[in-house]
């Protein structure tokens, strides 16, 4: 195998390290070199692009290849670029959007979502992805927090935004009209700095309100180079498939980094097809899309994988094209992974797991199929360009095998939390180390996760922070105390449970309606326990969560 030098090792991991060293070493196509990033020396890709609009211009080389396909529509790279150019001109000329302005999207997945994203970032504006499951109150908070110049919304979300005080464009009618309004517009460009904000995605707040993780052009373009390097690594190991001949299934919401930063954006860069599933997760429609579009790569949350197992016989569908199947967004156990390998033919020799968070912009670590076979439960090695330490409560690094907080830094790491310097300072120190709040350890260089952000509940791949739900429930006049916990669920992984200390009898239906008016449906507790006994507390007055029974 030759990529600039020859390696004769028969150890696949040693071979991979040698190839990566060639690709990222001095003079390599994905050379990494230390450079200043916001006052800290970090490894950066030397040959990276500097602004997202550069990717749009380069995408024309893929011409009439499909970029986005759904069960009912197709959009080539050339058509996509023309639509983006027209919409970008309309945003500038008709709506006065300027560099640094926010354009928010509140909508379910659609090709128009992606086109709106590219039009926004290509003129130097900041794309804000609102959670499409948010309630009216949560959307109102998002508008007041990000102060967008306008919001692009589908019909369902537009009803919740009627009184938001900001212009709302329809994703079903306005966006298609504006995409065709200026058919001969040149591709948009803008003068932005690498560390200018490009994207804001919201992560549920550990202490209440959602926080806007802000990602820069540098962050996202670093992710693109990481994916390009993976393509080159696969080719060096003899993968004969050109990236332009791959098709990536997009099922998870576009307001997550898994779908936007790590799928839709890199595919524009390397010419791959995005097979976009629209609407609720439906196994027949998803498998039919895989079959019809010859999907090769699928990243799924464990809940989706579990539903495939429960579906039973998949032989009615031709899934032979599927050669890469990865898990993301929520933890999965070795026992569950074993069930996947035994029950899903495409997972037997292709299952990959990873660990990441919204703030990290892409995976922090990836466990390959051999990693999972050799070390069940591992989340693999830190990816290229990521520096990772496990630290004790005093902030000191600990050795292999010792638990502590996972801390990372890289050119991928977010700029900070939008309009929240205090939360940013709590999360990122002066040397750009991100304190994840997750507890884990390193074993022979591989990451293992013990617990995620202390009390975090992950329901079907969506993060739910108990403090946010508790804050809403305590607004109810009859609730004296409450605590929200995650409990196991066979399909969703976890579901939300609440223990209520009340001054008077309460009905579950009333509380569900009360919470549902204020929270996204996935945050509303589905299990309730009522008591008149005070919750157990420690000497500082904090509830001892482990002593609370649901």
Tab-separated table of C-alpha atoms in Angstrom, residues 355-357 390 404-407 435-440 449-454 456 465:
chain	number	residue	atom	x	y	z
A	355	UNK	CA	-19.267	9.825	20.660
A	356	UNK	CA	-19.900	13.503	20.104
A	357	UNK	CA	-22.020	16.438	21.168
A	390	UNK	CA	-9.735	12.943	31.188
A	404	UNK	CA	-12.995	11.807	35.171
A	405	UNK	CA	-14.567	14.511	33.034
A	406	UNK	CA	-13.977	14.247	29.293
A	407	UNK	CA	-12.336	17.452	28.026
A	435	UNK	CA	-15.501	20.685	29.425
A	436	UNK	CA	-18.108	18.249	28.154
A	437	UNK	CA	-19.641	17.458	31.540
A	438	UNK	CA	-19.541	13.795	30.505
A	439	UNK	CA	-17.765	11.259	32.706
A	440	UNK	CA	-15.524	8.641	31.161
A	449	UNK	CA	-18.311	6.717	28.624
A	450	UNK	CA	-19.616	6.239	32.154
A	451	UNK	CA	-22.390	8.837	32.274
A	452	UNK	CA	-23.519	11.715	30.087
A	453	UNK	CA	-23.818	15.168	31.598
A	454	UNK	CA	-24.876	13.786	34.962
A	456	UNK	CA	-29.117	13.997	30.915
A	465	UNK	CA	-32.327	18.042	30.565
